[in-house]
Amino acid sequence: MIATISRPAREPNAAAGPTGDSVLSVLLSKPYPAVMGVLNVTPDSFSDGGQFTAPERALAQARKMVAEGADIIDIGAESTRPYGSEPISAEQELDRLRDVLPEVVSLGVPVSIDSMKSSVVARALDQGAVIANDVWGLQRDPDMAGLVAARRVPVIIMHNRDRADPAIDIMKDVTEFFTRSLEIAAKAGISPDNIVLDPGIGFGKTPEQSMTVLARLDELASLRQPLLVGASRKRFIASVTPSEPQQRLGGSIAAHLLAAQNGARIIRAHDVAETVQALRVAAAIKEFGNQK
């Protein structure tokens, strides 16, 4: 079913139609969270920067993630890591995407574009991406909300801060940020059915605050939108057990299983096969428990 969702490039001004309107409902209909595979075509992402800058390597990784069960491929061409990343122009971002995005779209699973620039998102949607993933939650680029509304595509609204502040009530901050983003979305005409909220694990948060958000994720249910969690290989894991990003698989899975238990409907992960297996086994065990 999912293989029919993505389409070849559309006309630039065409609304997404059934593709944009239905992709999210299909993904959320699964009995366990959908898995979004991370594909960074960047030289400086925190975990895999430089590994997939060559188009052939990026496409091979995308094929691998699809074979492993990824429900979405999230492609990003600018590092948005919360510490040490260098901003790039829209032209640079589009240049990195040029030879990769159409080929990834052709694999037949929904593709999301991870960008904070509306011009980049617009071009990616023209080339067949069907989800916008905005790490600044419609609050940084003033044209993003209007673009998403016009194209009628799902948007992932992520909580972010310019810097971490250990003194704040992080749950209050996340809730207030999302409330502002939802107001922006409503004014632009974005359907609530096309909105996913991402609390932004590791972004503008101390490790302790990231863990607080994961532990209290169910409190965000009051916002009445599906939740995405991306805790994969994040730094908070190393605050519990010292480790480098590539050594954080166990911590990533632990965080994602708890996130699923607390209401997450999409999990964003680098290690797709292991994440899919963990989520499916947890769901199967839960189902057996419900049969008693």
PDB file of C-alpha atoms in Angstrom:
ATOM      1  CA  MET A   1       0.000   0.000   0.000  1.00  0.00           C
ATOM      2  CA  ILE A   2       2.735   2.449   0.977  1.00  0.00           C
ATOM      3  CA  ALA A   3       4.610   1.761  -2.244  1.00  0.00           C
ATOM      4  CA  THR A   4       1.932   3.610  -4.199  1.00  0.00           C
ATOM      5  CA  ILE A   5       2.037   6.783  -2.152  1.00  0.00           C
ATOM      6  CA  SER A   6       5.049   8.576  -3.641  1.00  0.00           C
ATOM      7  CA  ARG A   7       4.734   9.877  -7.171  1.00  0.00           C
ATOM      8  CA  PRO A   8       7.098  11.290  -9.749  1.00  0.00           C
ATOM      9  CA  ALA A   9       7.659  15.009  -9.709  1.00  0.00           C
ATOM     10  CA  ARG A  10       4.522  17.153  -9.824  1.00  0.00           C
ATOM     11  CA  GLU A  11       3.990  20.462 -11.508  1.00  0.00           C
ATOM     12  CA  PRO A  12       5.447  23.182  -9.237  1.00  0.00           C
ATOM     13  CA  ASN A  13       2.095  24.790  -8.416  1.00  0.00           C
ATOM     14  CA  ALA A  14       0.019  21.627  -8.176  1.00  0.00           C
ATOM     15  CA  ALA A  15      -1.499  20.763  -4.816  1.00  0.00           C
ATOM     16  CA  ALA A  16      -0.552  17.411  -3.418  1.00  0.00           C
ATOM     17  CA  GLY A  17      -4.078  16.069  -3.825  1.00  0.00           C
ATOM     18  CA  PRO A  18      -4.729  12.555  -2.573  1.00  0.00           C
ATOM     19  CA  THR A  19      -0.998  11.875  -2.209  1.00  0.00           C
ATOM     20  CA  GLY A  20      -0.427  14.630   0.338  1.00  0.00           C
ATOM     21  CA  ASP A  21      -3.774  14.194   2.030  1.00  0.00           C
ATOM     22  CA  SER A  22      -3.533  10.440   2.542  1.00  0.00           C
ATOM     23  CA  VAL A  23       0.125   9.699   3.186  1.00  0.00           C
ATOM     24  CA  LEU A  24      -0.028  10.499   6.899  1.00  0.00           C
ATOM     25  CA  SER A  25      -3.237   8.561   7.566  1.00  0.00           C
ATOM     26  CA  VAL A  26      -1.685   5.501   5.905  1.00  0.00           C
ATOM     27  CA  LEU A  27       1.476   5.772   7.984  1.00  0.00           C
ATOM     28  CA  LEU A  28      -0.478   6.185  11.214  1.00  0.00           C
ATOM     29  CA  SER A  29      -2.743   3.216  10.510  1.00  0.00           C
ATOM     30  CA  LYS A  30      -0.026   0.707  11.403  1.00  0.00           C
ATOM     31  CA  PRO A  31      -0.402  -1.325  14.625  1.00  0.00           C
ATOM     32  CA  TYR A  32       3.045  -0.109  15.725  1.00  0.00           C
ATOM     33  CA  PRO A  33       4.888   3.171  15.064  1.00  0.00           C
ATOM     34  CA  ALA A  34       6.039   3.899  11.534  1.00  0.00           C
ATOM     35  CA  VAL A  35       9.819   4.092  11.157  1.00  0.00           C
ATOM     36  CA  MET A  36      11.449   7.049   9.443  1.00  0.00           C
ATOM     37  CA  GLY A  37      14.935   6.252   8.171  1.00  0.00           C
ATOM     38  CA  VAL A  38      17.494   9.061   8.358  1.00  0.00           C
ATOM     39  CA  LEU A  39      19.457   9.895   5.202  1.00  0.00           C
ATOM     40  CA  ASN A  40      21.889  12.781   5.654  1.00  0.00           C
ATOM     41  CA  VAL A  41      23.629  13.906   2.470  1.00  0.00           C
ATOM     42  CA  THR A  42      25.792  16.240   4.535  1.00  0.00           C
ATOM     43  CA  PRO A  43      29.479  16.396   5.454  1.00  0.00           C
ATOM     44  CA  ASP A  44      28.877  17.472   9.055  1.00  0.00           C
ATOM     45  CA  SER A  45      25.862  15.710  10.610  1.00  0.00           C
ATOM     46  CA  PHE A  46      26.624  14.552  14.148  1.00  0.00           C
ATOM     47  CA  SER A  47      26.341  10.801  13.542  1.00  0.00           C
ATOM     48  CA  ASP A  48      26.918  10.045   9.874  1.00  0.00           C
ATOM     49  CA  GLY A  49      28.254  13.259   8.371  1.00  0.00           C
ATOM     50  CA  GLY A  50      30.238  12.577   5.200  1.00  0.00           C
ATOM     51  CA  GLN A  51      29.165   8.965   4.813  1.00  0.00           C
ATOM     52  CA  PHE A  52      26.513   9.603   2.172  1.00  0.00           C
ATOM     53  CA  THR A  53      27.611  12.750   0.338  1.00  0.00           C
ATOM     54  CA  ALA A  54      28.298  10.725  -2.810  1.00  0.00           C
ATOM     55  CA  PRO A  55      24.954  10.170  -4.604  1.00  0.00           C
ATOM     56  CA  GLU A  56      25.611   6.471  -5.229  1.00  0.00           C
ATOM     57  CA  ARG A  57      26.323   5.871  -1.545  1.00  0.00           C
ATOM     58  CA  ALA A  58      23.250   7.835  -0.486  1.00  0.00           C
ATOM     59  CA  LEU A  59      21.040   5.836  -2.843  1.00  0.00           C
ATOM     60  CA  ALA A  60      22.541   2.554  -1.634  1.00  0.00           C
ATOM     61  CA  GLN A  61      21.774   3.552   1.957  1.00  0.00           C
ATOM     62  CA  ALA A  62      18.223   4.508   1.020  1.00  0.00           C
ATOM     63  CA  ARG A  63      17.706   1.143  -0.694  1.00  0.00           C
ATOM     64  CA  LYS A  64      19.094  -0.605   2.394  1.00  0.00           C
ATOM     65  CA  MET A  65      16.705   1.218   4.722  1.00  0.00           C
ATOM     66  CA  VAL A  66      13.718   0.444   2.502  1.00  0.00           C
ATOM     67  CA  ALA A  67      14.695  -3.245   2.472  1.00  0.00           C
ATOM     68  CA  GLU A  68      14.977  -3.136   6.262  1.00  0.00           C
ATOM     69  CA  GLY A  69      11.416  -1.869   6.627  1.00  0.00           C
ATOM     70  CA  ALA A  70      11.608   1.929   6.628  1.00  0.00           C
ATOM     71  CA  ASP A  71       8.162   3.446   6.104  1.00  0.00           C
ATOM     72  CA  ILE A  72       9.574   6.904   5.304  1.00  0.00           C
ATOM     73  CA  ILE A  73      12.953   8.156   4.117  1.00  0.00           C
ATOM     74  CA  ASP A  74      13.847  11.533   5.638  1.00  0.00           C
ATOM     75  CA  ILE A  75      16.477  13.218   3.506  1.00  0.00           C
ATOM     76  CA  GLY A  76      18.407  16.221   4.753  1.00  0.00           C
ATOM     77  CA  ALA A  77      21.099  18.245   2.984  1.00  0.00           C
ATOM     78  CA  GLU A  78      21.973  20.687   5.768  1.00  0.00           C
ATOM     79  CA  SER A  79      23.170  19.617   9.172  1.00  0.00           C
ATOM     80  CA  THR A  80      20.766  20.745  11.868  1.00  0.00           C
ATOM     81  CA  ARG A  81      22.720  19.291  14.762  1.00  0.00           C
ATOM     82  CA  PRO A  82      22.224  21.559  17.762  1.00  0.00           C
ATOM     83  CA  TYR A  83      25.923  22.248  18.336  1.00  0.00           C
ATOM     84  CA  GLY A  84      28.650  23.090  15.860  1.00  0.00           C
ATOM     85  CA  SER A  85      26.762  23.007  12.556  1.00  0.00           C
ATOM     86  CA  GLU A  86      27.423  25.638   9.907  1.00  0.00           C
ATOM     87  CA  PRO A  87      24.478  27.140   7.994  1.00  0.00           C
ATOM     88  CA  ILE A  88      24.514  26.830   4.208  1.00  0.00           C
ATOM     89  CA  SER A  89      22.634  28.565   1.424  1.00  0.00           C
ATOM     90  CA  ALA A  90      19.516  27.199  -0.238  1.00  0.00           C
ATOM     91  CA  GLU A  91      21.564  26.802  -3.420  1.00  0.00           C
ATOM     92  CA  GLN A  92      24.111  24.591  -1.650  1.00  0.00           C
ATOM     93  CA  GLU A  93      21.340  22.537  -0.095  1.00  0.00           C
ATOM     94  CA  LEU A  94      19.594  22.037  -3.444  1.00  0.00           C
ATOM     95  CA  ASP A  95      22.886  21.111  -5.095  1.00  0.00           C
ATOM     96  CA  ARG A  96      23.401  18.306  -2.576  1.00  0.00           C
ATOM     97  CA  LEU A  97      19.868  17.050  -3.199  1.00  0.00           C
ATOM     98  CA  ARG A  98      19.908  17.306  -6.996  1.00  0.00           C
ATOM     99  CA  ASP A  99      21.287  13.878  -7.879  1.00  0.00           C
ATOM    100  CA  VAL A 100      19.876  12.043  -4.869  1.00  0.00           C
ATOM    101  CA  LEU A 101      16.292  13.075  -4.192  1.00  0.00           C
ATOM    102  CA  PRO A 102      14.641  11.923  -7.453  1.00  0.00           C
ATOM    103  CA  GLU A 103      16.336   8.531  -7.169  1.00  0.00           C
ATOM    104  CA  VAL A 104      15.225   8.089  -3.565  1.00  0.00           C
ATOM    105  CA  VAL A 105      11.663   9.062  -4.503  1.00  0.00           C
ATOM    106  CA  SER A 106      11.719   6.370  -7.204  1.00  0.00           C
ATOM    107  CA  LEU A 107      12.173   3.683  -4.517  1.00  0.00           C
ATOM    108  CA  GLY A 108       8.456   3.965  -3.778  1.00  0.00           C
ATOM    109  CA  VAL A 109       8.204   4.878  -0.088  1.00  0.00           C
ATOM    110  CA  PRO A 110       7.168   8.332   1.143  1.00  0.00           C
ATOM    111  CA  VAL A 111      10.056  10.799   1.242  1.00  0.00           C
ATOM    112  CA  SER A 112      10.201  13.687   3.680  1.00  0.00           C
ATOM    113  CA  ILE A 113      12.449  16.681   3.167  1.00  0.00           C
ATOM    114  CA  ASP A 114      14.312  17.793   6.286  1.00  0.00           C
ATOM    115  CA  SER A 115      14.863  21.508   5.714  1.00  0.00           C
ATOM    116  CA  MET A 116      14.127  24.784   7.451  1.00  0.00           C
ATOM    117  CA  LYS A 117      14.040  26.682   4.128  1.00  0.00           C
ATOM    118  CA  SER A 118      10.738  26.950   2.270  1.00  0.00           C
ATOM    119  CA  SER A 119      12.501  27.308  -1.087  1.00  0.00           C
ATOM    120  CA  VAL A 120      14.251  23.971  -0.576  1.00  0.00           C
ATOM    121  CA  VAL A 121      11.063  22.292   0.620  1.00  0.00           C
ATOM    122  CA  ALA A 122       9.177  23.631  -2.410  1.00  0.00           C
ATOM    123  CA  ARG A 123      11.737  22.213  -4.828  1.00  0.00           C
ATOM    124  CA  ALA A 124      11.792  18.864  -3.022  1.00  0.00           C
ATOM    125  CA  LEU A 125       8.003  18.646  -3.196  1.00  0.00           C
ATOM    126  CA  ASP A 126       8.210  19.407  -6.925  1.00  0.00           C
ATOM    127  CA  GLN A 127      10.522  16.398  -7.234  1.00  0.00           C
ATOM    128  CA  GLY A 128       8.226  13.988  -5.413  1.00  0.00           C
ATOM    129  CA  ALA A 129       8.813  14.409  -1.674  1.00  0.00           C
ATOM    130  CA  VAL A 130       5.478  14.260   0.157  1.00  0.00           C
ATOM    131  CA  ILE A 131       6.273  15.428   3.719  1.00  0.00           C
ATOM    132  CA  ALA A 132       7.902  18.624   5.021  1.00  0.00           C
ATOM    133  CA  ASN A 133      10.082  18.239   8.117  1.00  0.00           C
ATOM    134  CA  ASP A 134      10.753  21.657   9.674  1.00  0.00           C
ATOM    135  CA  VAL A 135      13.158  21.651  12.622  1.00  0.00           C
ATOM    136  CA  TRP A 136      11.974  25.145  13.545  1.00  0.00           C
ATOM    137  CA  GLY A 137       8.291  24.296  13.631  1.00  0.00           C
ATOM    138  CA  LEU A 138       7.039  26.942  11.125  1.00  0.00           C
ATOM    139  CA  GLN A 139       8.590  29.679  13.281  1.00  0.00           C
ATOM    140  CA  ARG A 140      11.823  30.477  11.420  1.00  0.00           C
ATOM    141  CA  ASP A 141      10.921  30.808   7.719  1.00  0.00           C
ATOM    142  CA  PRO A 142       7.809  33.015   7.344  1.00  0.00           C
ATOM    143  CA  ASP A 143       6.922  31.363   4.025  1.00  0.00           C
ATOM    144  CA  MET A 144       6.978  27.772   5.270  1.00  0.00           C
ATOM    145  CA  ALA A 145       3.424  27.572   6.622  1.00  0.00           C
ATOM    146  CA  GLY A 146       1.903  29.073   3.481  1.00  0.00           C
ATOM    147  CA  LEU A 147       3.835  26.641   1.298  1.00  0.00           C
ATOM    148  CA  VAL A 148       2.713  23.621   3.329  1.00  0.00           C
ATOM    149  CA  ALA A 149      -0.896  24.821   3.259  1.00  0.00           C
ATOM    150  CA  ALA A 150      -0.842  25.420  -0.500  1.00  0.00           C
ATOM    151  CA  ARG A 151       0.665  22.029  -1.239  1.00  0.00           C
ATOM    152  CA  ARG A 152      -1.595  20.225   1.275  1.00  0.00           C
ATOM    153  CA  VAL A 153       1.252  18.034   2.486  1.00  0.00           C
ATOM    154  CA  PRO A 154       1.917  16.715   5.991  1.00  0.00           C
ATOM    155  CA  VAL A 155       4.348  18.764   8.045  1.00  0.00           C
ATOM    156  CA  ILE A 156       6.474  17.709  10.991  1.00  0.00           C
ATOM    157  CA  ILE A 157       6.659  20.581  13.467  1.00  0.00           C
ATOM    158  CA  MET A 158       9.712  20.214  15.694  1.00  0.00           C
ATOM    159  CA  HIS A 159      10.385  22.035  18.953  1.00  0.00           C
ATOM    160  CA  ASN A 160      13.671  23.888  18.977  1.00  0.00           C
ATOM    161  CA  ARG A 161      15.604  26.516  20.921  1.00  0.00           C
ATOM    162  CA  ASP A 162      18.677  28.546  20.019  1.00  0.00           C
ATOM    163  CA  ARG A 163      20.400  27.223  23.119  1.00  0.00           C
ATOM    164  CA  ALA A 164      19.716  25.000  26.092  1.00  0.00           C
ATOM    165  CA  ASP A 165      18.680  26.585  29.379  1.00  0.00           C
ATOM    166  CA  PRO A 166      18.779  24.161  32.308  1.00  0.00           C
ATOM    167  CA  ALA A 167      16.687  26.538  34.429  1.00  0.00           C
ATOM    168  CA  ILE A 168      13.491  26.373  32.365  1.00  0.00           C
ATOM    169  CA  ASP A 169      10.518  24.040  32.690  1.00  0.00           C
ATOM    170  CA  ILE A 170      11.146  22.144  29.474  1.00  0.00           C
ATOM    171  CA  MET A 171       7.673  20.639  29.196  1.00  0.00           C
ATOM    172  CA  LYS A 172       6.109  24.078  29.551  1.00  0.00           C
ATOM    173  CA  ASP A 173       8.476  25.421  26.904  1.00  0.00           C
ATOM    174  CA  VAL A 174       7.698  22.587  24.466  1.00  0.00           C
ATOM    175  CA  THR A 175       3.947  22.998  24.974  1.00  0.00           C
ATOM    176  CA  GLU A 176       4.054  26.770  24.494  1.00  0.00           C
ATOM    177  CA  PHE A 177       6.211  26.417  21.368  1.00  0.00           C
ATOM    178  CA  PHE A 178       3.808  23.900  19.856  1.00  0.00           C
ATOM    179  CA  THR A 179       0.835  26.111  20.718  1.00  0.00           C
ATOM    180  CA  ARG A 180       2.438  28.972  18.762  1.00  0.00           C
ATOM    181  CA  SER A 181       3.236  26.680  15.834  1.00  0.00           C
ATOM    182  CA  LEU A 182      -0.309  25.320  15.737  1.00  0.00           C
ATOM    183  CA  GLU A 183      -1.659  28.876  15.690  1.00  0.00           C
ATOM    184  CA  ILE A 184       0.610  29.680  12.731  1.00  0.00           C
ATOM    185  CA  ALA A 185      -0.546  26.520  10.987  1.00  0.00           C
ATOM    186  CA  ALA A 186      -4.217  27.318  11.549  1.00  0.00           C
ATOM    187  CA  LYS A 187      -3.840  30.876  10.225  1.00  0.00           C
ATOM    188  CA  ALA A 188      -2.114  29.535   7.105  1.00  0.00           C
ATOM    189  CA  GLY A 189      -4.857  26.968   6.527  1.00  0.00           C
ATOM    190  CA  ILE A 190      -2.887  23.799   7.264  1.00  0.00           C
ATOM    191  CA  SER A 191      -5.276  20.968   8.115  1.00  0.00           C
ATOM    192  CA  PRO A 192      -4.768  19.486  11.604  1.00  0.00           C
ATOM    193  CA  ASP A 193      -4.883  16.105   9.873  1.00  0.00           C
ATOM    194  CA  ASN A 194      -1.583  17.011   8.203  1.00  0.00           C
ATOM    195  CA  ILE A 195       0.380  17.921  11.341  1.00  0.00           C
ATOM    196  CA  VAL A 196       2.839  15.826  13.347  1.00  0.00           C
ATOM    197  CA  LEU A 197       4.616  17.180  16.436  1.00  0.00           C
ATOM    198  CA  ASP A 198       8.237  16.339  17.242  1.00  0.00           C
ATOM    199  CA  PRO A 199       9.529  17.418  20.687  1.00  0.00           C
ATOM    200  CA  GLY A 200      13.050  17.725  19.272  1.00  0.00           C
ATOM    201  CA  ILE A 201      15.115  15.414  21.467  1.00  0.00           C
ATOM    202  CA  GLY A 202      18.580  16.935  21.840  1.00  0.00           C
ATOM    203  CA  PHE A 203      17.666  20.275  20.260  1.00  0.00           C
ATOM    204  CA  GLY A 204      18.019  23.241  22.633  1.00  0.00           C
ATOM    205  CA  LYS A 205      17.868  20.875  25.581  1.00  0.00           C
ATOM    206  CA  THR A 206      20.253  19.557  28.169  1.00  0.00           C
ATOM    207  CA  PRO A 207      20.577  15.756  28.306  1.00  0.00           C
ATOM    208  CA  GLU A 208      18.414  15.812  31.416  1.00  0.00           C
ATOM    209  CA  GLN A 209      15.731  17.826  29.644  1.00  0.00           C
ATOM    210  CA  SER A 210      15.740  15.419  26.700  1.00  0.00           C
ATOM    211  CA  MET A 211      15.134  12.553  29.090  1.00  0.00           C
ATOM    212  CA  THR A 212      12.411  14.524  30.857  1.00  0.00           C
ATOM    213  CA  VAL A 213      10.598  15.032  27.559  1.00  0.00           C
ATOM    214  CA  LEU A 214      10.829  11.316  26.767  1.00  0.00           C
ATOM    215  CA  ALA A 215       9.610  10.361  30.235  1.00  0.00           C
ATOM    216  CA  ARG A 216       6.674  12.787  30.065  1.00  0.00           C
ATOM    217  CA  LEU A 217       5.842  12.457  26.383  1.00  0.00           C
ATOM    218  CA  ASP A 218       2.265  11.426  27.137  1.00  0.00           C
ATOM    219  CA  GLU A 219       1.582  14.939  28.483  1.00  0.00           C
ATOM    220  CA  LEU A 220       1.701  16.196  24.882  1.00  0.00           C
ATOM    221  CA  ALA A 221      -1.415  14.157  24.093  1.00  0.00           C
ATOM    222  CA  SER A 222      -3.430  17.209  25.151  1.00  0.00           C
ATOM    223  CA  LEU A 223      -2.370  18.864  21.873  1.00  0.00           C
ATOM    224  CA  ARG A 224      -4.293  16.187  19.953  1.00  0.00           C
ATOM    225  CA  GLN A 225      -1.682  15.646  17.245  1.00  0.00           C
ATOM    226  CA  PRO A 226       0.373  12.530  16.446  1.00  0.00           C
ATOM    227  CA  LEU A 227       3.894  12.566  17.830  1.00  0.00           C
ATOM    228  CA  LEU A 228       7.240  11.777  16.218  1.00  0.00           C
ATOM    229  CA  VAL A 229      10.311  11.011  18.314  1.00  0.00           C
ATOM    230  CA  GLY A 230      13.885  10.956  17.053  1.00  0.00           C
ATOM    231  CA  ALA A 231      16.196   9.908  19.885  1.00  0.00           C
ATOM    232  CA  SER A 232      18.522   7.965  17.622  1.00  0.00           C
ATOM    233  CA  ARG A 233      22.175   8.166  18.702  1.00  0.00           C
ATOM    234  CA  LYS A 234      21.536  11.414  20.585  1.00  0.00           C
ATOM    235  CA  ARG A 235      23.987  12.851  23.097  1.00  0.00           C
ATOM    236  CA  PHE A 236      21.762  12.275  26.142  1.00  0.00           C
ATOM    237  CA  ILE A 237      22.493   8.548  25.799  1.00  0.00           C
ATOM    238  CA  ALA A 238      26.187   9.233  26.436  1.00  0.00           C
ATOM    239  CA  SER A 239      25.260  11.123  29.610  1.00  0.00           C
ATOM    240  CA  VAL A 240      23.970   7.811  30.985  1.00  0.00           C
ATOM    241  CA  THR A 241      26.547   5.461  29.456  1.00  0.00           C
ATOM    242  CA  PRO A 242      29.579   7.200  27.894  1.00  0.00           C
ATOM    243  CA  SER A 243      29.632   6.371  24.196  1.00  0.00           C
ATOM    244  CA  GLU A 244      30.190   7.710  20.712  1.00  0.00           C
ATOM    245  CA  PRO A 245      27.215   8.120  18.332  1.00  0.00           C
ATOM    246  CA  GLN A 246      27.849   4.797  16.568  1.00  0.00           C
ATOM    247  CA  GLN A 247      27.868   3.032  19.943  1.00  0.00           C
ATOM    248  CA  ARG A 248      24.389   4.172  21.030  1.00  0.00           C
ATOM    249  CA  LEU A 249      22.143   1.576  19.404  1.00  0.00           C
ATOM    250  CA  GLY A 250      20.995   0.062  22.696  1.00  0.00           C
ATOM    251  CA  GLY A 251      20.181   3.442  24.191  1.00  0.00           C
ATOM    252  CA  SER A 252      18.385   4.523  21.025  1.00  0.00           C
ATOM    253  CA  ILE A 253      16.162   1.455  21.053  1.00  0.00           C
ATOM    254  CA  ALA A 254      15.430   1.823  24.771  1.00  0.00           C
ATOM    255  CA  ALA A 255      14.372   5.439  24.253  1.00  0.00           C
ATOM    256  CA  HIS A 256      12.261   4.609  21.206  1.00  0.00           C
ATOM    257  CA  LEU A 257      10.442   1.733  22.877  1.00  0.00           C
ATOM    258  CA  LEU A 258       9.547   3.995  25.797  1.00  0.00           C
ATOM    259  CA  ALA A 259       8.488   6.718  23.360  1.00  0.00           C
ATOM    260  CA  ALA A 260       6.198   4.267  21.575  1.00  0.00           C
ATOM    261  CA  GLN A 261       4.753   3.214  24.908  1.00  0.00           C
ATOM    262  CA  ASN A 262       4.113   6.882  25.736  1.00  0.00           C
ATOM    263  CA  GLY A 263       2.312   7.641  22.486  1.00  0.00           C
ATOM    264  CA  ALA A 264       4.833   8.218  19.679  1.00  0.00           C
ATOM    265  CA  ARG A 265       3.401   7.151  16.300  1.00  0.00           C
ATOM    266  CA  ILE A 266       6.529   7.753  14.190  1.00  0.00           C
ATOM    267  CA  ILE A 267      10.097   6.907  15.183  1.00  0.00           C
ATOM    268  CA  ARG A 268      13.008   8.572  13.367  1.00  0.00           C
ATOM    269  CA  ALA A 269      16.085   6.350  13.391  1.00  0.00           C
ATOM    270  CA  HIS A 270      19.472   5.761  11.798  1.00  0.00           C
ATOM    271  CA  ASP A 271      19.433   2.009  12.530  1.00  0.00           C
ATOM    272  CA  VAL A 272      16.305   0.950  10.699  1.00  0.00           C
ATOM    273  CA  ALA A 273      16.436  -2.855  10.846  1.00  0.00           C
ATOM    274  CA  GLU A 274      17.028  -2.967  14.585  1.00  0.00           C
ATOM    275  CA  THR A 275      14.399  -0.307  15.286  1.00  0.00           C
ATOM    276  CA  VAL A 276      11.758  -2.021  13.152  1.00  0.00           C
ATOM    277  CA  GLN A 277      12.434  -5.345  14.855  1.00  0.00           C
ATOM    278  CA  ALA A 278      12.253  -3.827  18.341  1.00  0.00           C
ATOM    279  CA  LEU A 279       8.980  -2.016  17.661  1.00  0.00           C
ATOM    280  CA  ARG A 280       7.330  -5.019  16.021  1.00  0.00           C
ATOM    281  CA  VAL A 281       8.376  -7.428  18.766  1.00  0.00           C
ATOM    282  CA  ALA A 282       7.192  -5.030  21.472  1.00  0.00           C
ATOM    283  CA  ALA A 283       3.850  -4.658  19.685  1.00  0.00           C
ATOM    284  CA  ALA A 284       3.506  -8.436  19.312  1.00  0.00           C
ATOM    285  CA  ILE A 285       4.213  -9.015  22.998  1.00  0.00           C
ATOM    286  CA  LYS A 286       1.688  -6.351  23.933  1.00  0.00           C
ATOM    287  CA  GLU A 287      -0.906  -8.006  21.693  1.00  0.00           C
ATOM    288  CA  PHE A 288      -0.408 -11.355  23.441  1.00  0.00           C
ATOM    289  CA  GLY A 289      -0.829  -9.594  26.760  1.00  0.00           C
ATOM    290  CA  ASN A 290      -4.150  -8.149  25.590  1.00  0.00           C
ATOM    291  CA  GLN A 291      -5.441 -11.640  24.807  1.00  0.00           C
ATOM    292  CA  LYS A 292      -5.429 -12.864  28.386  1.00  0.00           C
TER     293      LYS A 292
END
